């Protein structure tokens, strides 16, 4: 998730099944959000809090210029990663070493968006503290939370989510009631052609009454229609209630209703399915069939029977199915309430054993990926790891919290180096590495590896001296232990951190040694091959551009031979930098284009911003000073979350200053500032489009019409053009009617118009999909 700016659309998923009923609930919550900046949807698990929140957010997307954003917290296992998870879901990219909370808040200040925090009850105190700061620091942000209990934050408006509307009897138009309609739709999904009619209406109504209108319970019951009739489903469910409550219906609270539905589904499962249900509870988030087979088989459940049991759980609506990135392989997920129920059937010993097997599975997967990283398929590996992120976090959490497992956790965290770096997860990587290194300080191969990776990540976050010290300590431990295998990658870590800390002689020594080991035995790995472009940078900083080009040529050749893209992209950038230093400007745009296209496919913001900066220098050298000013503005804005600007490497800083000063002298202060301001307004995609000359955005073109309307006025004008009344505009934008009327009056006055028709015509002439030419504010 690598974006330095929030895309305007936000991220709210489409429904995979129809959203039944809830019109009144959606309307009421929307109205609450118009007057309250924090609305918390509360209620028992399974009552439909999440679906309601998503439905509300989807209907409000056009009301928030910076989007509606859903953050699913059910998968989070470590409250210490709450801030970084919210940032990641928002598309906020920050690799710097600054406090994660402050990084998140700095991106939210001045933005108008809706933040949907789903599943706050798991970490209610931490969520409450985060929301309180967001509301205080970002006055244009509104929060819609779901939780089984309130967040207890000042200004919170608590809205208990009611169950679906259930008819009192089968004779009151029940076919249109929410609960009955949901049952009908979900039953038809497993039994095509099913409809509620006179033959089954009374049974369906009674069933929905028994289930208190709880959506999850109704969906579980509807799933039984594949093998049972409505009357059989009702009879079996009533037997379950009698067992749980002694027949006293009035004593049955809604949380017991849901448990009854889940437990009844459990009873309907055969022994294999029950056992697999319990074992699957160790997964966090979604998982694939192969993972389920490897983690859950054995001890009485043969691997060959896992698929059949899993298919049965899908048929019974216990497991939900979703598609992986690219849609090539199905993934499965347990809803939180169902996962908790399954875990209750594992004693402490079995739970520990399964969590260790879960950890070992993902450790094996990451080990294979790390071994094969320098080669083809890197994008697929990264996408797979991103999809498995929460299972990786759960594996690391087991290592950190289970006595005696920290060393294995150090190995796993170190092997994920390419994931932390390539996917821009430096902050998460440092969180896990620091925690696991603190848990076990006994020297070992795994600790040396982890310490060396932690050193590189620390230096890349801008703490170059601290990063070098950690990498140096890793080298000392490797030498003291005579660990020649560790020295292969420790040399690279020491050399890289030394280069960033401007210890060029040390960098030269260790990077040369890393390159030599690769050349002599051909053991180029994902990290050691990067010693070539890093050594090239060190050579370039020392004034030897010719050597830098030769080293990069070797790296490009090796990358092409092995089908690597990650090292290739960095080698291309360093090649372009070396050619710039030699004054060979003509070839650079094509080199950078290839570099950036690869980096975009990885979501490598750090690499993209390096490319933008270099293109600014090239533009200034070619006398294209207006272009240089725009690129400098974009680079400056996008670099902020990355830590220290240009790593404060003296040559980089000098070249940047020379570019800035030459363009400022050529343009004058006013024109230079205008160009830089234009670049500052670009988001990541717009900046890349501009830099590469691809479909440049028309939303913020400089030099067009004057700044006529503010952003909010443009939004109002666009809605007026759609034919909305002032009242409808107010509802769409979650503002008062009077405020909408005032905006329309200002628009008419600024444009010199007398009618709404004139506004509509004016909007029609403007570029579609943006803020309008010159929109300000």
XYZ file of C-alpha atoms in Angstrom:
777
model
C 0.000 0.000 0.000
C 2.251 2.616 -1.057
C 0.931 6.009 -1.703
C 2.197 9.257 -0.407
C -1.200 10.869 -0.679
C -4.726 9.744 -0.114
C -6.500 8.871 -3.350
C -9.732 10.851 -3.575
C -11.895 7.773 -3.943
C -11.031 6.214 -0.606
C -11.246 2.492 -0.047
C -14.621 0.978 0.791
C -15.191 -2.550 -0.562
C -18.108 -3.556 -2.721
C -20.624 -5.940 -1.207
C -20.044 -9.546 -2.243
C -23.676 -10.265 -1.314
C -26.686 -7.983 -1.405
C -27.256 -5.609 1.501
C -30.780 -6.278 2.684
C -32.960 -3.667 4.350
C -31.505 -1.163 6.812
C -32.718 1.869 4.821
C -33.891 3.645 7.948
C -30.727 2.710 9.829
C -28.504 3.986 7.010
C -30.446 7.244 6.863
C -30.241 7.789 10.624
C -26.508 7.120 10.816
C -25.881 9.462 7.876
C -27.793 12.212 9.650
C -25.811 11.621 12.840
C -22.554 12.011 10.931
C -23.790 15.392 9.716
C -23.808 16.673 13.299
C -21.396 14.408 15.173
C -17.766 13.808 14.277
C -17.714 10.424 16.017
C -20.494 7.880 15.691
C -19.987 4.441 17.223
C -22.201 1.591 16.077
C -22.570 -0.818 18.985
C -24.243 -4.180 19.336
C -23.713 -7.884 19.759
C -21.515 -9.719 17.302
C -23.492 -10.721 14.243
C -26.020 -7.907 14.437
C -24.598 -6.341 11.273
C -22.462 -3.448 12.546
C -19.797 -3.882 9.880
C -22.187 -4.209 6.949
C -24.121 -1.159 8.118
C -20.949 0.908 8.501
C -19.742 -0.060 5.018
C -23.138 0.703 3.510
C -23.207 4.144 5.137
C -19.654 4.874 3.984
C -20.420 3.820 0.435
C -23.343 6.237 0.300
C -21.237 9.089 1.687
C -18.228 8.786 -0.605
C -19.137 11.845 -2.642
C -19.663 13.875 0.533
C -16.001 13.602 1.529
C -13.489 15.041 -0.964
C -10.685 12.909 0.459
C -12.718 9.728 0.496
C -14.217 7.194 2.884
C -11.739 4.678 4.257
C -12.418 1.333 5.909
C -9.927 -0.125 8.387
C -10.716 -3.715 9.400
C -9.222 -4.273 12.856
C -10.430 -7.850 13.314
C -7.191 -9.157 11.800
C -4.894 -7.078 14.013
C -3.102 -9.109 16.690
C -0.793 -6.463 18.164
C -2.232 -3.156 19.429
C 1.231 -1.663 18.997
C 0.627 -1.765 15.242
C -2.728 0.019 15.362
C -1.353 3.308 14.043
C 0.615 1.714 11.234
C -2.331 -0.472 10.203
C -4.647 2.540 9.999
C -1.965 4.401 8.036
C -1.508 1.484 5.661
C -5.231 1.176 4.952
C -5.441 4.917 4.366
C -2.665 4.688 1.825
C -0.416 6.855 4.014
C 3.178 5.985 3.240
C 5.703 6.758 5.958
C 9.069 5.029 6.287
C 10.589 7.649 8.558
C 11.554 7.052 12.139
C 9.077 9.578 13.501
C 6.336 8.532 15.911
C 3.718 6.526 13.942
C 0.854 8.408 15.594
C 2.276 11.781 14.607
C 2.912 10.585 11.058
C -0.725 9.524 10.771
C -2.033 12.751 12.275
C 0.144 14.897 10.030
C -1.437 13.250 6.988
C -4.966 13.692 8.309
C -4.663 17.364 9.185
C -6.545 19.478 6.683
C -8.245 16.507 5.000
C -11.988 15.965 4.783
C -12.588 12.254 4.975
C -14.614 9.606 6.752
C -12.568 7.056 8.692
C -14.410 3.791 9.351
C -12.798 1.776 12.155
C -14.369 -1.674 12.125
C -13.912 -3.964 15.128
C -12.663 -1.538 17.782
C -13.806 -3.740 20.682
C -10.688 -5.892 20.432
C -8.491 -2.920 21.374
C -11.075 -0.477 22.662
C -8.708 1.583 24.837
C -6.105 1.968 22.114
C -8.775 2.804 19.526
C -10.352 5.342 21.848
C -7.026 7.095 22.397
C -6.317 7.178 18.649
C -9.762 8.522 17.770
C -9.508 11.218 20.450
C -6.270 12.491 18.910
C -7.606 12.308 15.369
C -10.658 14.364 16.313
C -8.494 16.926 18.108
C -5.832 17.257 15.412
C -7.870 16.831 12.218
C -11.070 18.897 12.535
C -12.356 17.935 9.066
C -12.142 14.176 9.723
C -15.186 12.231 10.888
C -15.052 8.750 12.386
C -17.568 5.935 12.114
C -16.600 3.109 14.483
C -18.038 -0.337 15.165
C -17.586 -1.926 18.555
C -19.392 -4.113 21.049
C -18.825 -1.341 23.568
C -18.444 2.454 23.332
C -15.033 4.046 22.821
C -15.765 6.524 25.624
C -14.359 9.499 23.751
C -15.635 13.026 24.275
C -18.281 13.899 21.700
C -19.022 10.248 20.876
C -22.544 9.541 19.660
C -23.438 5.930 20.407
C -25.909 4.283 18.030
C -26.978 0.759 19.037
C -27.510 -1.282 15.878
C -30.924 -2.947 16.066
C -31.605 -6.409 14.680
C -33.425 -6.690 11.387
C -37.134 -5.981 11.365
C -39.048 -9.191 12.084
C -42.811 -9.548 11.484
C -44.992 -10.513 14.407
C -46.729 -13.194 12.371
C -46.917 -14.583 8.884
C -50.008 -12.553 8.118
C -48.534 -9.041 8.218
C -46.808 -8.623 4.887
C -43.820 -10.530 6.173
C -42.399 -11.140 2.708
C -41.153 -7.566 2.660
C -39.721 -7.514 6.202
C -35.939 -7.261 6.430
C -35.262 -10.496 8.310
C -37.500 -12.594 6.083
C -36.104 -11.015 2.941
C -32.550 -11.757 4.078
C -33.411 -15.381 4.783
C -35.097 -15.708 1.402
C -32.118 -14.270 -0.498
C -29.496 -16.289 1.346
C -31.519 -19.506 1.112
C -31.993 -18.961 -2.623
C -28.210 -18.685 -2.943
C -27.794 -22.297 -1.742
C -31.136 -23.615 -3.014
C -31.851 -21.951 -6.371
C -35.533 -21.151 -6.859
C -36.377 -20.991 -3.163
C -39.021 -18.412 -2.298
C -41.043 -17.547 0.756
C -44.649 -18.478 -0.029
C -47.812 -19.587 1.738
C -46.421 -23.077 2.316
C -43.413 -21.930 4.333
C -44.121 -18.335 5.357
C -45.142 -19.099 8.942
C -42.071 -21.277 9.480
C -39.723 -18.620 8.056
C -41.288 -15.915 10.215
C -40.998 -18.067 13.323
C -37.417 -18.917 12.438
C -36.508 -15.226 12.096
C -38.265 -14.521 15.390
C -36.302 -17.266 17.073
C -33.100 -15.745 15.725
C -34.061 -12.284 16.987
C -33.473 -10.820 13.542
C -29.684 -11.194 13.895
C -28.226 -11.186 10.346
C -25.350 -13.588 11.020
C -27.647 -16.077 12.750
C -30.152 -15.850 9.878
C -27.426 -16.402 7.296
C -26.150 -19.441 9.177
C -29.672 -20.867 9.305
C -30.266 -20.138 5.619
C -27.139 -22.094 4.803
C -28.869 -25.210 6.159
C -31.414 -25.023 3.346
C -29.031 -26.935 1.130
C -29.942 -30.136 3.005
C -33.019 -29.354 5.143
C -36.469 -27.855 4.663
C -37.495 -24.667 6.459
C -39.593 -26.684 8.898
C -36.672 -28.997 9.666
C -34.361 -26.036 10.211
C -36.882 -24.502 12.602
C -37.426 -27.741 14.505
C -33.714 -28.338 15.014
C -33.114 -24.750 16.064
C -35.926 -24.891 18.637
C -34.375 -28.052 20.040
C -31.134 -26.112 20.449
C -32.936 -23.300 22.328
C -34.657 -25.724 24.645
C -31.302 -27.267 25.499
C -29.673 -23.894 26.175
C -32.491 -22.204 28.098
C -34.743 -24.892 29.474
C -37.490 -23.560 27.267
C -37.517 -20.116 28.915
C -37.556 -17.927 25.795
C -37.738 -14.692 27.797
C -34.392 -15.428 29.419
C -32.527 -15.552 26.112
C -30.441 -12.395 25.465
C -29.308 -11.625 21.931
C -25.740 -12.671 22.503
C -27.052 -16.089 23.524
C -29.195 -16.105 20.388
C -26.119 -15.751 18.222
C -24.256 -18.354 20.212
C -27.183 -20.689 19.812
C -27.072 -20.256 16.037
C -23.307 -20.797 15.925
C -23.437 -23.767 18.280
C -26.258 -25.292 16.305
C -24.171 -24.941 13.139
C -21.360 -26.607 15.075
C -23.612 -29.509 16.022
C -24.654 -29.988 12.407
C -21.014 -30.393 11.373
C -19.494 -33.838 11.326
C -16.489 -34.660 13.501
C -13.968 -33.710 10.784
C -15.588 -30.342 10.196
C -15.750 -29.523 13.914
C -12.110 -30.384 14.369
C -11.052 -28.322 11.365
C -13.187 -25.388 12.560
C -11.290 -25.342 15.848
C -7.889 -25.667 14.180
C -8.582 -22.929 11.622
C -9.077 -20.469 14.477
C -5.291 -19.986 14.664
C -5.333 -18.134 11.334
C -5.566 -14.350 11.373
C -7.308 -12.937 8.333
C -7.681 -14.979 5.156
C -5.764 -18.115 4.207
C -5.450 -20.519 1.271
C -6.343 -24.193 1.068
C -2.688 -25.235 1.027
C -2.064 -23.341 4.263
C -5.048 -25.002 5.912
C -3.822 -28.418 4.776
C -0.318 -27.881 6.133
C -1.260 -26.286 9.456
C -4.381 -28.259 10.338
C -3.712 -31.803 9.103
C -2.356 -34.600 11.259
C -3.297 -35.864 14.729
C -6.392 -37.662 13.494
C -7.200 -35.369 10.560
C -5.408 -36.679 7.439
C -4.295 -34.096 4.918
C -6.451 -35.690 2.264
C -9.574 -35.014 4.349
C -8.933 -31.323 4.968
C -10.409 -30.187 1.663
C -13.635 -32.117 2.193
C -14.027 -30.700 5.704
C -13.208 -27.192 4.490
C -15.755 -27.471 1.669
C -18.325 -28.580 4.228
C -17.618 -25.513 6.370
C -18.058 -23.300 3.307
C -21.339 -25.038 2.500
C -22.536 -24.444 6.072
C -21.584 -20.732 5.890
C -19.027 -21.156 8.657
C -16.197 -20.172 6.314
C -16.549 -17.267 3.914
C -14.727 -17.450 0.605
C -12.904 -14.596 -1.046
C -10.459 -14.270 -3.945
C -6.796 -13.505 -3.744
C -5.092 -10.698 -5.641
C -5.438 -11.548 -9.316
C -8.332 -13.913 -8.608
C -6.269 -17.050 -9.304
C -6.833 -18.834 -6.015
C -9.630 -18.823 -3.458
C -8.960 -17.733 0.094
C -11.061 -18.392 3.169
C -11.870 -16.469 6.311
C -13.604 -17.102 9.629
C -15.717 -14.238 10.911
C -14.483 -13.096 14.304
C -17.449 -14.464 16.280
C -17.101 -17.845 14.571
C -13.319 -17.850 15.017
C -13.683 -17.153 18.750
C -16.142 -20.025 19.072
C -13.736 -22.378 17.333
C -10.835 -21.366 19.555
C -12.885 -22.204 22.640
C -12.611 -25.851 21.580
C -8.813 -25.830 21.834
C -7.157 -26.291 25.219
C -3.959 -24.377 25.985
C -1.672 -27.214 24.878
C -3.397 -27.802 21.548
C -3.606 -24.058 20.895
C 0.131 -23.656 21.510
C 0.913 -26.605 19.236
C -1.252 -25.256 16.426
C 0.140 -21.742 16.736
C 3.642 -23.184 16.471
C 2.658 -25.154 13.358
C 1.066 -21.999 11.953
C 4.313 -20.123 12.622
C 6.414 -22.876 11.059
C 4.243 -22.881 7.942
C 4.730 -19.198 7.314
C 8.408 -19.391 8.275
C 8.896 -22.096 5.618
C 7.026 -20.005 3.062
C 9.078 -16.888 3.791
C 12.322 -18.915 3.785
C 11.563 -20.185 0.276
C 10.648 -16.704 -0.914
C 13.864 -15.261 0.532
C 15.950 -18.005 -1.080
C 14.319 -17.388 -4.463
C 13.956 -13.619 -4.179
C 16.727 -12.821 -6.653
C 14.866 -14.162 -9.645
C 11.530 -14.087 -11.452
C 8.163 -13.819 -9.758
C 9.057 -11.088 -7.275
C 5.813 -9.177 -7.757
C 3.765 -12.318 -7.164
C 5.723 -13.071 -3.999
C 5.195 -9.576 -2.681
C 1.474 -9.713 -3.473
C 1.181 -13.076 -1.704
C 3.020 -11.818 1.371
C 0.847 -8.707 1.451
C -2.251 -10.917 1.363
C -0.817 -13.015 4.218
C 0.366 -10.019 6.218
C -1.854 -10.632 9.241
C -0.905 -14.283 9.422
C 2.745 -13.204 9.339
C 2.031 -10.767 12.162
C 0.331 -13.567 14.137
C 3.382 -15.796 13.605
C 5.717 -13.044 14.796
C 3.461 -12.344 17.771
C 3.646 -16.012 18.793
C 7.440 -15.833 18.668
C 7.534 -12.693 20.760
C 5.068 -13.824 23.432
C 5.817 -17.538 23.729
C 8.830 -18.327 25.961
C 11.797 -19.688 24.049
C 10.555 -18.692 20.588
C 12.166 -15.247 20.197
C 15.206 -16.580 18.301
C 12.963 -18.184 15.679
C 11.086 -14.905 15.512
C 14.361 -13.098 14.828
C 14.962 -15.467 11.916
C 11.490 -14.876 10.484
C 11.700 -11.086 10.868
C 15.147 -11.031 9.208
C 14.056 -13.237 6.306
C 11.248 -10.749 5.660
C 13.847 -8.085 4.831
C 12.831 -7.933 1.173
C 9.192 -7.564 2.269
C 9.926 -4.718 4.697
C 12.020 -2.875 2.118
C 10.354 -3.638 -1.214
C 6.828 -3.019 0.063
C 7.771 0.035 2.106
C 7.030 -1.620 5.468
C 10.079 -0.194 7.224
C 8.175 0.925 10.293
C 6.489 -2.454 10.793
C 9.768 -4.219 10.170
C 11.529 -2.173 12.792
C 8.675 -2.733 15.264
C 8.999 -6.513 15.050
C 12.788 -6.598 14.810
C 13.278 -4.303 17.799
C 10.793 -6.245 19.908
C 12.251 -9.654 19.093
C 15.857 -8.487 19.515
C 14.939 -7.193 22.977
C 13.347 -10.552 23.909
C 16.558 -12.560 23.363
C 19.974 -10.866 23.466
C 22.001 -14.097 23.362
C 24.409 -14.010 20.369
C 23.369 -16.368 17.595
C 23.250 -16.575 13.807
C 19.585 -15.557 13.800
C 20.242 -12.580 16.080
C 23.160 -11.437 13.901
C 20.974 -11.587 10.812
C 18.129 -9.716 12.507
C 20.462 -7.059 13.893
C 21.992 -6.432 10.473
C 18.559 -5.984 8.862
C 17.459 -3.750 11.731
C 20.540 -1.621 11.101
C 19.679 -1.141 7.440
C 16.057 -0.280 8.191
C 17.079 2.191 10.897
C 19.483 3.913 8.503
C 16.885 4.022 5.730
C 14.544 5.802 8.131
C 17.075 8.599 8.409
C 18.843 7.510 11.624
C 22.016 6.735 9.728
C 24.477 6.791 12.634
C 22.288 4.528 14.785
C 21.722 2.238 11.813
C 25.439 1.955 11.111
C 26.117 1.157 14.796
C 23.621 -1.721 14.716
C 25.027 -3.149 11.487
C 28.579 -2.820 12.848
C 27.557 -4.668 16.014
C 26.114 -7.461 13.843
C 29.453 -7.711 12.021
C 31.314 -7.934 15.333
C 29.036 -10.751 16.499
C 29.553 -12.617 13.214
C 33.344 -12.280 13.469
C 33.391 -13.330 17.134
C 31.324 -16.427 16.322
C 33.305 -17.226 13.161
C 29.987 -17.167 11.294
C 31.164 -16.987 7.677
C 27.631 -17.435 6.330
C 26.446 -14.367 8.238
C 29.327 -12.299 6.901
C 27.901 -12.651 3.372
C 24.975 -10.397 4.200
C 26.519 -8.475 7.112
C 29.108 -6.969 4.760
C 26.279 -5.616 2.634
C 24.478 -4.169 5.672
C 27.602 -2.515 7.061
C 28.566 -1.165 3.651
C 25.100 0.219 2.934
C 24.643 1.880 6.328
C 28.187 3.264 6.154
C 27.453 4.750 2.728
C 24.289 6.406 4.046
C 26.242 7.698 7.057
C 28.940 9.033 4.690
C 31.667 6.708 5.982
C 32.815 6.102 2.455
C 36.031 4.186 3.158
C 34.218 1.699 5.394
C 31.432 1.442 2.831
C 33.960 0.743 0.081
C 35.685 -2.014 2.073
C 32.539 -3.918 3.008
C 30.621 -3.476 -0.239
C 33.655 -4.606 -2.261
C 33.857 -7.693 -0.046
C 30.141 -8.402 -0.547
C 30.507 -8.050 -4.319
C 33.612 -10.240 -4.342
C 31.834 -13.058 -2.510
C 29.032 -12.953 -5.059
C 31.411 -12.992 -8.001
C 33.625 -15.771 -6.646
C 31.020 -18.339 -5.696
C 28.065 -17.071 -7.741
C 25.907 -16.932 -4.626
C 24.050 -13.786 -5.502
C 21.146 -13.362 -3.089
C 18.419 -10.769 -2.862
C 20.548 -8.599 -0.603
C 24.133 -9.248 -1.698
C 23.377 -8.408 -5.341
C 22.234 -4.994 -4.152
C 25.843 -4.415 -3.082
C 26.582 -3.638 -6.755
C 24.337 -0.553 -7.160
C 25.136 0.529 -3.597
C 28.858 0.309 -4.324
C 28.155 2.268 -7.504
C 26.511 5.031 -5.455
C 29.462 5.079 -3.087
C 31.823 5.356 -6.079
C 29.739 8.150 -7.568
C 29.740 10.065 -4.293
C 33.503 9.702 -4.336
C 33.649 11.227 -7.823
C 34.109 8.077 -9.921
C 31.088 8.101 -12.250
C 32.748 5.781 -14.791
C 33.158 3.016 -12.228
C 29.577 3.549 -11.099
C 28.334 2.959 -14.643
C 30.383 -0.234 -14.970
C 29.062 -1.610 -11.673
C 25.488 -0.813 -12.673
C 25.957 -2.441 -16.054
C 27.005 -5.609 -14.234
C 23.987 -5.384 -11.912
C 21.612 -4.848 -14.841
C 23.112 -7.813 -16.673
C 22.799 -10.080 -13.628
C 19.234 -8.900 -12.989
C 18.195 -9.561 -16.568
C 19.831 -12.980 -16.521
C 18.038 -13.995 -13.327
C 14.683 -12.363 -14.129
C 15.019 -9.961 -11.207
C 13.182 -6.638 -11.196
C 13.879 -5.146 -7.765
C 17.656 -4.846 -8.069
C 17.181 -3.942 -11.719
C 15.058 -0.907 -10.867
C 17.642 0.464 -8.427
C 20.499 -0.281 -10.802
C 18.700 1.676 -13.509
C 18.285 4.637 -11.174
C 21.964 4.641 -10.229
C 22.864 4.293 -13.915
C 20.783 7.371 -14.685
C 22.393 9.245 -11.790
C 25.897 8.349 -13.013
C 25.066 9.402 -16.572
C 23.706 12.690 -15.229
C 26.986 13.203 -13.397
C 28.818 12.609 -16.709
C 26.523 15.057 -18.520
C 24.896 12.365 -20.684
C 21.381 13.779 -20.394
C 19.726 12.443 -23.551
C 19.579 8.799 -22.447
C 18.270 9.449 -18.928
C 14.481 9.816 -19.555
C 14.220 6.351 -21.128
C 16.244 4.797 -18.306
C 14.124 6.500 -15.663
C 10.890 5.530 -17.414
C 11.826 1.847 -17.218
C 12.944 2.291 -13.612
C 9.733 4.026 -12.484
C 7.426 1.591 -14.239
C 9.026 -1.255 -12.296
C 8.903 0.657 -9.028
C 5.245 1.512 -9.528
C 4.468 -2.188 -9.892
C 6.052 -2.765 -6.465
C 4.600 0.361 -4.882
C 8.125 1.567 -4.112
C 7.506 5.185 -3.124
C 11.070 5.764 -1.964
C 12.431 4.712 -5.357
C 9.864 6.779 -7.255
C 10.723 9.920 -5.314
C 14.412 9.351 -6.018
C 13.514 9.264 -9.712
C 11.482 12.488 -9.513
C 14.368 14.265 -7.806
C 16.831 13.133 -10.459
C 14.497 14.200 -13.273
C 14.343 17.660 -11.692
C 18.138 17.899 -11.838
C 18.112 16.753 -15.459
C 15.435 19.303 -16.364
C 17.435 22.136 -14.817
C 20.584 21.002 -16.638
C 18.644 21.125 -19.922
C 17.279 24.599 -19.193
C 13.724 23.332 -18.514
C 13.456 25.317 -15.312
C 9.661 25.432 -15.032
C 9.575 21.643 -15.227
C 12.389 21.445 -12.678
C 10.444 23.656 -10.246
C 7.337 21.467 -10.520
C 9.343 18.271 -10.012
C 11.191 19.739 -7.042
C 7.860 20.647 -5.437
C 6.501 17.148 -6.002
C 9.680 15.532 -4.691
C 9.717 17.726 -1.593
C 6.091 16.920 -0.759
C 6.384 13.182 -1.361
C 9.670 12.865 0.532
C 8.245 14.180 3.826
C 6.982 10.788 5.063
C 10.297 9.167 4.168
C 12.421 10.759 6.857
C 15.428 13.006 6.352
C 15.331 14.692 2.945
C 17.729 12.976 0.518
C 19.180 11.125 3.539
C 21.165 14.377 4.027
C 23.898 12.899 1.850
C 26.125 15.883 1.138
C 26.448 15.392 -2.677
C 22.684 14.820 -3.039
C 21.955 17.939 -1.022
C 24.468 19.937 -3.062
C 23.021 18.775 -6.394
C 19.518 19.546 -5.179
C 20.538 23.037 -4.075
C 22.283 23.727 -7.402
C 19.151 22.668 -9.295
C 16.932 24.818 -7.091
C 19.188 27.881 -7.316
C 19.597 27.703 -11.104
C 15.850 27.347 -11.666
C 15.066 30.116 -9.199
C 17.501 32.435 -10.962
C 16.039 31.616 -14.372
C 12.383 31.932 -13.383
C 12.342 34.497 -10.619
C 10.784 33.922 -7.232
C 7.126 34.238 -8.271
C 7.251 31.795 -11.201
C 9.497 29.346 -9.361
C 7.224 29.303 -6.306
C 4.169 28.835 -8.512
C 5.772 25.848 -10.230
C 6.905 24.298 -6.949
C 3.425 24.851 -5.472
C 1.919 23.042 -8.430
C 4.177 20.063 -7.792
C 3.288 20.166 -4.099
C -0.360 19.613 -5.029
C 0.343 16.454 -6.993
C -0.416 13.108 -5.442
C 1.919 10.229 -6.252
C 0.139 9.096 -9.422
C -0.128 12.646 -10.767
C 3.530 13.302 -10.062
C 4.555 10.189 -11.979
C 2.256 11.047 -14.882
C 3.776 14.513 -15.064
C 7.346 13.268 -14.770
C 6.934 10.666 -17.512
C 4.671 12.750 -19.737
C 1.821 10.259 -19.420
C -1.716 11.678 -19.616
C -0.921 14.702 -17.461
C -3.665 15.615 -15.031
C -5.905 18.482 -16.056
C -7.190 19.002 -12.562
C -4.457 21.288 -11.404
C -2.938 22.733 -14.531
C -1.040 25.910 -13.831
C -1.548 29.024 -15.870
C -5.216 28.352 -16.681
C -8.224 30.172 -15.311
C -7.824 32.076 -12.048
C -8.750 30.438 -8.751
C -12.471 31.141 -9.087
C -14.079 28.636 -6.732
C -12.941 26.953 -3.559
C -12.880 23.166 -3.525
C -16.149 23.009 -1.560
C -17.809 25.502 -3.908
C -16.744 23.398 -6.877
C -18.318 20.321 -5.228
C -21.550 22.230 -4.721
C -21.454 23.494 -8.314
C -21.011 19.980 -9.619
C -24.016 18.740 -7.615
C -26.101 21.680 -8.805
C -25.181 20.669 -12.350
C -26.547 17.203 -11.580
C -29.897 18.821 -10.840
C -29.831 18.494 -7.054
C -31.758 20.953 -4.917
C -30.088 22.836 -2.078
C -31.602 20.355 0.346
C -30.262 17.405 -1.636
C -26.840 19.040 -1.896
C -26.793 19.486 1.883
C -27.657 15.844 2.443
C -25.064 14.610 -0.041
C -22.260 16.707 1.478
C -23.378 16.236 5.094
C -23.812 19.981 5.657
C -26.759 22.141 6.709
C -29.235 23.389 4.134
C -28.364 26.978 4.983
C -24.674 26.293 4.325
C -25.536 24.793 0.939
C -27.630 27.862 0.072
C -24.733 30.149 1.030
C -22.340 28.206 -1.203
C -24.729 28.509 -4.147
C -25.036 32.261 -3.570
C -21.245 32.623 -3.532
C -20.917 30.586 -6.744
C -23.471 32.756 -8.525
C -21.738 35.922 -7.323
C -18.213 34.825 -8.237
C -19.190 33.639 -11.706
C -21.530 36.537 -12.393
C -24.444 34.202 -13.058
C -28.138 34.618 -12.256
C -29.382 31.026 -12.513
C -28.538 27.446 -11.591
C -28.752 26.582 -15.297
C -25.793 28.848 -15.961
C -23.849 27.039 -13.225
C -24.666 23.705 -14.871
C -23.449 24.926 -18.251
C -20.252 26.299 -16.744
C -19.534 22.956 -14.984
C -20.179 21.044 -18.205
C -17.396 23.003 -19.886
C -14.906 22.142 -17.148
C -12.701 18.980 -17.133
C -14.602 16.032 -15.686
C -13.618 14.225 -12.523
C -11.628 16.957 -10.813
C -11.843 20.011 -8.669
C -12.250 22.328 -11.617
C -9.620 24.610 -13.082
C -7.959 26.732 -10.494
C -10.005 25.351 -7.607
C -8.553 26.571 -4.351
C -9.052 26.154 -0.659
